[in-house]
Coordinates of C-alpha atoms in Angstrom, one line a residue:
M1 CA 2.9 16.2 22.0
Q2 CA 0.4 13.9 23.5
S3 CA 0.4 10.2 22.7
K4 CA -2.7 9.3 20.7
S5 CA -4.8 6.2 20.9
L6 CA -3.6 3.4 18.7
F7 CA -7.2 2.4 18.3
K8 CA -8.3 5.9 17.2
N9 CA -5.4 6.1 14.8
S10 CA -6.4 2.7 13.4
I11 CA -9.9 3.9 13.0
Y12 CA -8.9 7.1 11.2
K13 CA -6.4 5.1 9.1
A14 CA -9.1 2.6 8.3
L15 CA -11.6 5.4 7.4
L16 CA -8.9 6.8 5.2
S17 CA -8.5 3.5 3.5
I18 CA -12.2 3.2 3.0
V19 CA -12.3 6.6 1.3
N20 CA -9.3 5.5 -0.8
I21 CA -11.3 2.3 -1.7
A22 CA -14.8 3.8 -2.1
I23 CA -13.9 6.4 -4.8
P24 CA -11.9 3.9 -6.9
I25 CA -14.6 1.3 -6.6
I26 CA -17.1 3.9 -7.9
I27 CA -14.9 5.5 -10.6
G28 CA -12.6 2.5 -11.4
P29 CA -15.2 0.5 -13.4
Y30 CA -16.2 3.7 -15.2
I31 CA -12.6 4.4 -16.3
T32 CA -11.7 0.8 -17.1
K33 CA -14.8 0.2 -19.2
L34 CA -14.6 3.6 -20.9
L35 CA -10.9 4.0 -22.0
N36 CA -9.6 2.3 -25.1
V37 CA -7.8 -0.9 -24.2
D38 CA -4.6 -0.1 -26.0
L39 CA -4.5 3.5 -24.7
Y40 CA -5.1 2.4 -21.2
G41 CA -2.4 -0.2 -21.6
A42 CA 0.0 2.5 -22.8
Y43 CA -0.8 4.5 -19.8
N44 CA -0.2 1.6 -17.4
K45 CA 3.1 0.8 -19.1
V46 CA 4.4 4.3 -18.8
Y47 CA 3.2 4.6 -15.2
A48 CA 5.0 1.4 -14.3
E49 CA 8.2 2.9 -15.6
F50 CA 7.5 6.3 -14.1
Q51 CA 7.2 4.8 -10.6
I52 CA 10.8 3.7 -10.7
F53 CA 11.9 7.3 -11.2
L54 CA 9.5 8.4 -8.4
I55 CA 11.1 5.9 -6.0
F56 CA 14.6 7.4 -6.6
A57 CA 13.2 11.0 -6.4
T58 CA 11.6 10.2 -3.0
F59 CA 15.0 8.8 -1.9
G60 CA 13.6 6.9 1.0
I61 CA 12.6 10.1 2.7
Y62 CA 9.0 9.0 3.5
T63 CA 9.9 5.7 5.3
F64 CA 13.0 7.2 7.0
G65 CA 11.0 10.3 8.1
V66 CA 8.2 8.3 9.7
R67 CA 10.5 6.2 11.8
E68 CA 13.0 8.9 12.8
I69 CA 10.5 11.7 13.6
S70 CA 8.3 9.2 15.6
K71 CA 11.3 8.9 17.9
I72 CA 11.7 12.6 18.5
R73 CA 8.1 13.8 18.1
N74 CA 8.0 15.3 21.6
D75 CA 10.9 17.6 20.8
E76 CA 9.6 20.3 18.4
K77 CA 13.1 21.8 17.7
K78 CA 14.5 18.4 16.7
V79 CA 11.5 17.7 14.6
A80 CA 11.8 21.0 12.8
S81 CA 15.5 20.5 12.2
L82 CA 15.1 16.9 10.8
F83 CA 12.1 18.1 8.7
T84 CA 14.2 20.9 7.1
N85 CA 17.1 18.6 6.3
L86 CA 14.8 16.0 4.7
F87 CA 12.9 18.7 2.7
V88 CA 16.1 20.1 1.3
I89 CA 17.3 16.7 0.3
G90 CA 14.0 16.0 -1.4
I91 CA 14.3 19.2 -3.5
I92 CA 17.7 18.1 -4.7
T93 CA 16.8 14.5 -5.5
N94 CA 13.5 15.4 -7.2
L95 CA 15.3 18.0 -9.4
L96 CA 18.1 15.6 -10.4
V97 CA 15.7 12.7 -11.1
G98 CA 13.3 15.0 -12.9
I99 CA 16.1 15.9 -15.4
I100 CA 17.0 12.3 -16.0
Y101 CA 13.4 11.4 -16.4
V102 CA 12.8 14.0 -19.1
V103 CA 15.8 12.8 -21.1
Y104 CA 14.7 9.2 -20.8
A105 CA 11.1 10.0 -21.9
L106 CA 12.3 11.9 -24.9
I107 CA 14.7 9.2 -26.0
S108 CA 12.6 6.1 -25.3
S109 CA 9.1 7.1 -26.4
N110 CA 7.1 8.5 -29.2
G111 CA 3.5 9.6 -29.9
I112 CA 1.0 9.2 -27.2
T113 CA 3.4 7.7 -24.7
T114 CA 5.7 10.8 -24.9
K115 CA 2.7 12.9 -24.0
I116 CA 1.9 10.7 -21.0
Y117 CA 5.5 10.8 -19.8
M118 CA 5.5 14.6 -20.0
V119 CA 2.2 14.9 -18.0
F120 CA 3.8 12.9 -15.2
I121 CA 6.3 15.7 -14.7
I122 CA 3.6 17.3 -12.6
Q123 CA 3.9 14.4 -10.1
I124 CA 7.6 14.9 -9.8
V125 CA 7.1 18.5 -8.9
A126 CA 4.3 17.4 -6.5
N127 CA 6.7 14.9 -4.9
I128 CA 8.9 17.8 -3.6
F129 CA 5.9 18.7 -1.3
Y130 CA 5.3 15.1 -0.3
I131 CA 5.8 15.5 3.5
E132 CA 3.0 13.2 4.6
F133 CA 5.7 11.4 6.7
L134 CA 5.3 14.1 9.2
N135 CA 1.6 13.6 9.6
E136 CA 2.2 9.9 9.9
A137 CA 4.9 10.2 12.5
L138 CA 3.0 12.7 14.5
E139 CA -0.1 10.6 14.1
N140 CA -2.3 13.3 12.5
Y141 CA -4.6 10.7 11.0
K142 CA -7.7 12.8 11.6
F143 CA -6.3 15.6 9.3
I144 CA -5.1 13.0 6.7
T145 CA -8.6 11.4 6.6
I146 CA -10.4 14.7 6.2
K147 CA -8.0 16.0 3.6
T148 CA -8.1 12.8 1.6
L149 CA -11.9 12.8 1.6
F150 CA -11.9 16.3 0.2
V151 CA -9.2 15.5 -2.5
K152 CA -10.9 12.3 -3.5
I153 CA -14.3 14.1 -4.0
I154 CA -12.5 16.6 -6.3
Y155 CA -10.9 13.7 -8.1
F156 CA -14.3 12.0 -8.6
V157 CA -15.9 15.2 -9.9
L158 CA -13.0 16.0 -12.3
L159 CA -13.0 12.6 -13.8
L160 CA -16.7 12.6 -14.5
M161 CA -16.5 16.1 -15.9
F162 CA -13.6 15.8 -18.2
V163 CA -12.9 12.1 -19.0
K164 CA -15.9 11.2 -21.3
K165 CA -14.4 9.5 -24.4
P166 CA -12.4 6.3 -25.0
D167 CA -9.4 8.3 -26.2
D168 CA -9.3 10.8 -23.3
I169 CA -6.2 9.2 -21.9
I170 CA -4.1 12.4 -21.7
I171 CA -6.9 14.2 -19.9
Y172 CA -7.1 11.2 -17.5
A173 CA -3.3 11.5 -16.9
V174 CA -3.6 15.2 -16.2
V175 CA -6.4 14.7 -13.7
I176 CA -4.5 12.0 -11.9
S177 CA -1.3 14.2 -11.7
F178 CA -3.2 17.3 -10.6
I179 CA -4.8 15.4 -7.8
V180 CA -1.4 14.1 -6.6
F181 CA -0.2 17.7 -6.6
L182 CA -3.3 19.0 -4.7
N183 CA -3.0 16.3 -2.1
N184 CA 0.6 17.0 -1.4
I185 CA 0.4 20.8 -1.4
I186 CA -2.5 20.7 1.1
S187 CA -0.5 18.6 3.5
Y188 CA 2.5 20.9 3.0
I189 CA 0.5 24.0 3.9
Y190 CA -1.0 22.3 7.0
I191 CA 2.4 21.1 8.3
K192 CA 4.1 24.5 7.6
R193 CA 1.5 26.2 9.9
K194 CA 2.7 24.0 12.8
I195 CA 6.4 23.4 12.0
K196 CA 8.8 26.0 10.7
F197 CA 11.9 25.5 8.7
N198 CA 15.2 25.6 10.6
F199 CA 18.1 26.2 8.2
K200 CA 20.6 26.8 11.0
N201 CA 21.3 23.2 11.5
L202 CA 21.6 21.8 8.0
K203 CA 23.5 18.5 8.0
I204 CA 22.5 17.0 4.6
L205 CA 25.5 14.7 4.3
Q206 CA 24.7 13.1 7.6
Y207 CA 21.5 11.8 6.3
I208 CA 22.6 10.6 2.9
K209 CA 23.9 7.1 4.0
P210 CA 20.8 6.1 6.1
L211 CA 18.5 7.5 3.4
F212 CA 20.4 5.5 0.8
L213 CA 19.9 2.3 2.8
V214 CA 16.2 3.0 3.0
L215 CA 16.2 3.9 -0.8
V216 CA 17.8 0.5 -1.5
L217 CA 15.2 -1.2 0.7
T218 CA 12.4 0.6 -1.2
N219 CA 14.1 0.1 -4.5
V220 CA 14.4 -3.6 -4.0
E221 CA 10.6 -3.8 -4.3
I222 CA 11.1 -3.1 -8.0
L223 CA 12.4 -6.6 -8.3
Y224 CA 8.9 -8.0 -7.4
G225 CA 5.5 -6.7 -8.7
Q226 CA 7.0 -3.6 -10.4
L227 CA 9.5 -5.8 -12.3
D228 CA 6.6 -8.0 -13.5
R229 CA 4.8 -5.0 -15.1
I230 CA 7.9 -3.6 -16.7
M231 CA 8.9 -6.9 -18.3
L232 CA 5.3 -7.6 -19.5
G233 CA 5.4 -4.2 -21.2
K234 CA 8.7 -4.8 -22.8
F235 CA 8.3 -8.4 -23.9
V236 CA 4.6 -9.1 -24.2
S237 CA 2.3 -6.1 -24.7
D238 CA 0.9 -2.9 -23.2
V239 CA -2.4 -4.7 -22.7
A240 CA -0.7 -7.4 -20.7
V241 CA 0.4 -4.8 -18.2
T242 CA -3.2 -3.8 -17.6
E243 CA -4.2 -7.5 -17.3
Y244 CA -1.6 -7.8 -14.5
Y245 CA -2.3 -4.4 -13.0
I246 CA -6.1 -4.8 -12.6
P247 CA -6.0 -7.9 -10.4
Y248 CA -3.0 -6.6 -8.5
Y249 CA -4.7 -3.2 -8.0
L250 CA -8.0 -4.6 -6.9
I251 CA -6.8 -6.7 -4.1
S252 CA -4.1 -4.1 -3.1
M253 CA -6.8 -1.5 -2.9
L254 CA -9.0 -3.6 -0.6
A255 CA -6.0 -4.7 1.5
S256 CA -5.2 -1.0 2.3
I257 CA -7.9 -1.2 5.1
P258 CA -6.2 -3.9 7.2
Y259 CA -2.8 -2.5 6.2
A260 CA -3.8 0.5 8.3
V261 CA -2.9 -1.6 11.3
I262 CA 0.6 -2.0 10.0
N263 CA 1.0 1.7 9.1
V264 CA -0.1 3.1 12.4
S265 CA 1.8 0.4 14.3
I266 CA 5.2 1.3 12.8
P267 CA 5.8 4.6 14.7
R268 CA 4.1 3.2 17.9
L269 CA 6.2 0.0 17.9
S270 CA 9.4 2.1 17.2
Y271 CA 8.6 4.1 20.3
I272 CA 7.6 1.1 22.5
V273 CA 10.7 -1.0 21.7
R274 CA 12.9 1.8 23.0
T275 CA 10.9 3.0 25.9
E276 CA 8.8 0.2 27.3
G277 CA 10.9 -2.9 26.7
L278 CA 10.7 -6.2 24.9
E279 CA 7.6 -7.7 26.6
S280 CA 5.4 -4.6 25.9
Y281 CA 6.6 -4.6 22.3
K282 CA 5.7 -8.3 21.9
K283 CA 2.3 -7.8 23.3
T284 CA 1.5 -4.9 21.0
L285 CA 3.0 -6.8 18.1
K286 CA 0.8 -9.8 18.7
T287 CA -2.3 -7.6 18.8
S288 CA -1.3 -5.8 15.6
I289 CA -0.7 -9.1 13.7
S290 CA -4.0 -10.7 14.8
S291 CA -5.9 -7.5 13.9
L292 CA -4.3 -7.6 10.4
F293 CA -5.1 -11.3 9.8
F294 CA -8.6 -10.9 11.3
I295 CA -9.4 -8.8 8.2
I296 CA -7.0 -9.6 5.4
V297 CA -7.5 -13.4 5.4
P298 CA -11.3 -13.4 4.9
M299 CA -11.1 -10.5 2.6
C300 CA -8.6 -12.2 0.2
F301 CA -10.5 -15.5 0.3
G302 CA -13.8 -13.7 -0.3
V303 CA -12.5 -11.9 -3.4
A304 CA -10.9 -15.1 -4.6
V305 CA -14.1 -17.2 -4.6
L306 CA -16.0 -14.3 -6.4
S307 CA -13.1 -13.5 -8.8
K308 CA -15.1 -13.8 -12.0
E309 CA -17.9 -11.7 -10.6
V310 CA -15.5 -9.0 -9.3
V311 CA -13.6 -8.8 -12.6
F312 CA -16.9 -8.4 -14.5
L313 CA -18.2 -5.7 -12.2
Y314 CA -15.0 -3.8 -12.4
A315 CA -13.9 -4.2 -16.0
G316 CA -16.9 -5.6 -17.8
D317 CA -16.0 -8.0 -20.7
K318 CA -12.9 -6.0 -21.8
Y319 CA -10.5 -8.3 -19.8
P320 CA -12.2 -11.7 -19.7
N321 CA -9.1 -13.8 -18.9
I322 CA -7.9 -12.2 -15.7
S323 CA -10.1 -13.9 -13.1
N324 CA -7.5 -16.7 -12.4
T325 CA -4.8 -14.0 -12.1
L326 CA -7.0 -12.3 -9.5
I327 CA -7.3 -15.5 -7.5
L328 CA -3.5 -15.8 -7.5
A329 CA -3.2 -12.2 -6.6
C330 CA -5.4 -12.8 -3.5
I331 CA -3.2 -15.7 -2.4
I332 CA -0.1 -13.7 -2.9
R333 CA -1.6 -10.7 -1.0
I334 CA -1.8 -12.8 2.1
I335 CA 1.8 -13.8 1.6
I336 CA 2.8 -10.2 1.1
S337 CA 0.9 -9.3 4.3
I338 CA 3.1 -11.7 6.3
E339 CA 6.2 -10.3 4.6
S340 CA 5.0 -6.8 5.5
V341 CA 4.6 -7.8 9.1
L342 CA 8.1 -9.3 9.3
T343 CA 9.7 -6.4 7.5
N344 CA 8.0 -3.4 9.0
L345 CA 6.9 -4.5 12.5
V346 CA 9.8 -6.7 13.4
L347 CA 12.9 -6.1 11.4
Y348 CA 12.5 -2.4 10.6
V349 CA 11.5 -1.2 14.0
N350 CA 14.4 -3.1 15.4
D351 CA 16.9 -1.3 13.1
K352 CA 17.6 -4.4 10.9
E353 CA 17.5 -2.5 7.5
K354 CA 20.7 -4.2 6.2
I355 CA 19.2 -7.7 6.6
I356 CA 16.0 -6.5 5.0
V357 CA 17.9 -5.2 2.0
K358 CA 20.1 -8.3 1.7
L359 CA 17.2 -10.8 1.8
S360 CA 14.8 -8.7 -0.4
F361 CA 17.6 -8.2 -3.0
L362 CA 18.5 -11.9 -3.0
Y363 CA 14.9 -13.1 -3.7
G364 CA 14.2 -10.1 -5.9
I365 CA 17.1 -11.3 -8.2
A366 CA 15.6 -14.8 -8.0
N367 CA 12.3 -13.3 -9.3
L368 CA 14.2 -11.6 -12.1
I369 CA 15.9 -14.8 -13.1
M370 CA 12.5 -16.7 -13.1
N371 CA 10.9 -14.0 -15.2
S372 CA 13.9 -14.0 -17.6
L373 CA 13.4 -17.8 -18.1
L374 CA 9.7 -17.2 -18.9
V375 CA 10.8 -14.7 -21.5
I376 CA 13.4 -17.1 -23.0
F377 CA 10.9 -19.9 -23.3
N378 CA 8.3 -17.5 -24.5
V379 CA 5.8 -18.3 -21.8
L380 CA 5.7 -14.9 -20.0
T381 CA 2.1 -14.0 -19.1
P382 CA 0.5 -11.9 -16.4
F383 CA -0.4 -15.1 -14.5
N384 CA 3.0 -16.6 -14.7
A385 CA 4.7 -13.3 -13.9
M386 CA 2.6 -13.1 -10.7
L387 CA 3.3 -16.7 -9.9
T388 CA 7.1 -16.2 -9.9
T389 CA 6.7 -13.2 -7.6
G390 CA 4.6 -15.4 -5.2
I391 CA 7.4 -18.0 -5.2
A392 CA 10.0 -15.4 -4.4
E393 CA 7.8 -13.9 -1.6
V394 CA 7.4 -17.4 0.0
A395 CA 11.1 -17.9 0.0
L396 CA 11.6 -14.4 1.4
I397 CA 9.3 -14.8 4.4
T398 CA 10.6 -18.2 5.2
T399 CA 14.1 -16.8 5.5
Q400 CA 13.0 -13.8 7.4
Y401 CA 11.0 -15.9 9.9
L402 CA 14.0 -18.1 10.6
Y403 CA 16.3 -15.1 11.0
I404 CA 14.0 -13.4 13.5
K405 CA 13.6 -16.6 15.5
R406 CA 17.2 -17.6 15.6
K407 CA 19.2 -14.4 15.4
M408 CA 16.8 -11.9 17.2
N409 CA 15.3 -14.4 19.7
I410 CA 11.8 -13.0 19.0
T411 CA 9.1 -15.6 18.7
N412 CA 6.9 -14.1 16.0
P413 CA 3.2 -14.6 16.8
L414 CA 2.2 -15.5 13.2
L415 CA 1.1 -19.1 13.6
T416 CA -1.0 -18.7 16.7
K417 CA -4.2 -20.7 17.3
Q418 CA -6.1 -17.5 16.8
N419 CA -4.6 -16.7 13.4
I420 CA -5.0 -20.3 12.2
T421 CA -8.7 -20.1 13.0
Y422 CA -9.0 -17.2 10.6
F423 CA -7.5 -19.3 7.8
I424 CA -9.7 -22.3 8.5
L425 CA -12.9 -20.3 8.5
A426 CA -11.8 -18.5 5.4
L427 CA -11.2 -21.8 3.6
C428 CA -14.8 -22.6 4.2
F429 CA -15.7 -19.8 1.8
I430 CA -14.7 -22.1 -1.1
P431 CA -17.4 -24.8 -0.6
I432 CA -20.0 -22.1 0.3
S433 CA -19.3 -20.4 -3.0
Y434 CA -19.4 -23.6 -5.0
I435 CA -22.7 -24.6 -3.5
V436 CA -24.3 -21.2 -4.2
K437 CA -23.1 -21.2 -7.8
T438 CA -24.3 -24.7 -8.3
I439 CA -27.8 -23.7 -7.1
N440 CA -27.4 -20.5 -9.2
F441 CA -29.7 -17.8 -7.8
G442 CA -28.6 -15.4 -10.6
F443 CA -25.5 -13.3 -11.0
Y444 CA -26.1 -10.6 -8.4
A445 CA -28.0 -12.9 -6.1
N446 CA -25.1 -15.3 -6.1
I447 CA -22.8 -12.5 -5.0
I448 CA -25.1 -11.4 -2.2
V449 CA -25.9 -14.8 -0.9
T450 CA -22.3 -15.9 -1.0
M451 CA -21.1 -12.8 0.9
A452 CA -23.9 -13.1 3.4
L453 CA -23.2 -16.8 4.2
C454 CA -19.5 -16.2 4.5
V455 CA -19.9 -13.2 6.8
V456 CA -22.4 -15.1 9.0
L457 CA -20.1 -18.2 9.2
Y458 CA -16.9 -16.1 9.9
G459 CA -18.4 -13.6 12.3
G460 CA -20.7 -16.2 14.0
V461 CA -17.9 -18.7 14.9
L462 CA -15.6 -15.9 16.1
L463 CA -18.4 -14.5 18.2
I464 CA -19.0 -17.9 19.8
K465 CA -15.3 -18.4 20.3
K466 CA -15.1 -14.9 21.8
D467 CA -12.3 -14.0 19.5
E468 CA -10.0 -11.3 20.9
S469 CA -9.7 -9.2 17.7
L470 CA -13.5 -9.2 17.1
Y471 CA -14.3 -8.3 20.7
I472 CA -11.7 -5.5 20.8
V473 CA -13.5 -3.9 17.8
L474 CA -17.0 -4.6 19.2
N475 CA -16.1 -3.3 22.7
K476 CA -14.4 -0.2 21.4
F477 CA -17.4 0.7 19.2
N478 CA -19.8 -0.1 22.0
N479 CA -17.9 2.2 24.4
K480 CA -17.9 5.0 21.8
L481 CA -21.7 4.6 21.3
K482 CA -22.3 4.7 25.1
L483 CA -20.1 7.8 25.5
R484 CA -21.9 9.5 22.6
G485 CA -25.3 8.7 24.2
K486 CA -24.3 10.2 27.5
N487 CA -23.1 13.4 25.8
E488 CA -26.4 13.8 23.8

């Protein structure tokens, strides 16, 4: 299989992220403003709990599959064998978890929440066919992008057709679950045309231990943002879950574009570190980190300075008290981005799963303790819950950074002059926003003027400084346009 351009993969992945953002940006405000606050809160509470079951049903197969298949992607027989083993394991884990999930749903819920739980069974069935790890490992980002665009358009149409009243929460849950199933089954059909099952070499037990390690690694994430939502649902209210979820979702959705850099770099760095040596790995790592910060830093600061406006545009006046939570979510998203780099691009590609699990579990427990104290003192709120997670994340990345530097002898290119420049320029968004709002051109004009001034400042300074990340993007697009012009 031919090696594919990291830039092309990043573009396809970014386009995929844009599609994943554009549709929710269009339909999200419609759903948030339409659905009854309490019913939407019940949905988000159930979904937060359901995701825990989904994590165990997936059993780490996705993350493990991306890394391991990327190593052997040039050997079709080995790919087919590993794919078959992982698929069979997925059938078993999804069936077992599905049974436990149904029992839990029937015992712990009633009324509308029971119906929502039952609808989500569709997603457990769909999870059996969740083999996107093959497309990721084989870098089939063009297919993923086209397929996702098709599925998102159907999602958009179905929501507008069937979700029309404030109490249409069950219909909403059905549409969401159907779209998950459709997305997974299309990928399954596409992969099966290229890779056939090979049941002659089933070694299921061989993969249980490494999958369990990845499962624990993935499961540890429950002790962070997922834990916050569950505790808010249990000890505060269903609506509090939504008040936490909306800020978290908004910035996570936007961050998926720069996260494309991380996602496409994992299989490539796994390959480079084993075939081209440490120096080549460090060079690619530095480029990946700078490309991420180049986008994620100004994006988070931009959303933060316009937090009130963003919340109003997305949710109207139904959730008036979450703008501060959104600001905090933006700050934490930058922290999480650093953690994601250290975890996925340094520790994980260098086979340091055990240390990832140990550190993530340690600070996840710390977050649980802090949240428990908030419950005991009756001060648990969406903002405070997110704050404890931020504190735990800062402690985590500090420890990870020291471990990488001292134990792995890898100088992580996080605090480079280039990356610090991004932060300094993004900080300038704060006074720009303040001045614009003081002058007050009007609600929509304030947004446009603030965004325009921030973009001009950020892009202009980087252009003058001949920033590497900016010029890589500009040169790539310029070359593409020249090539297209010659072909026409």
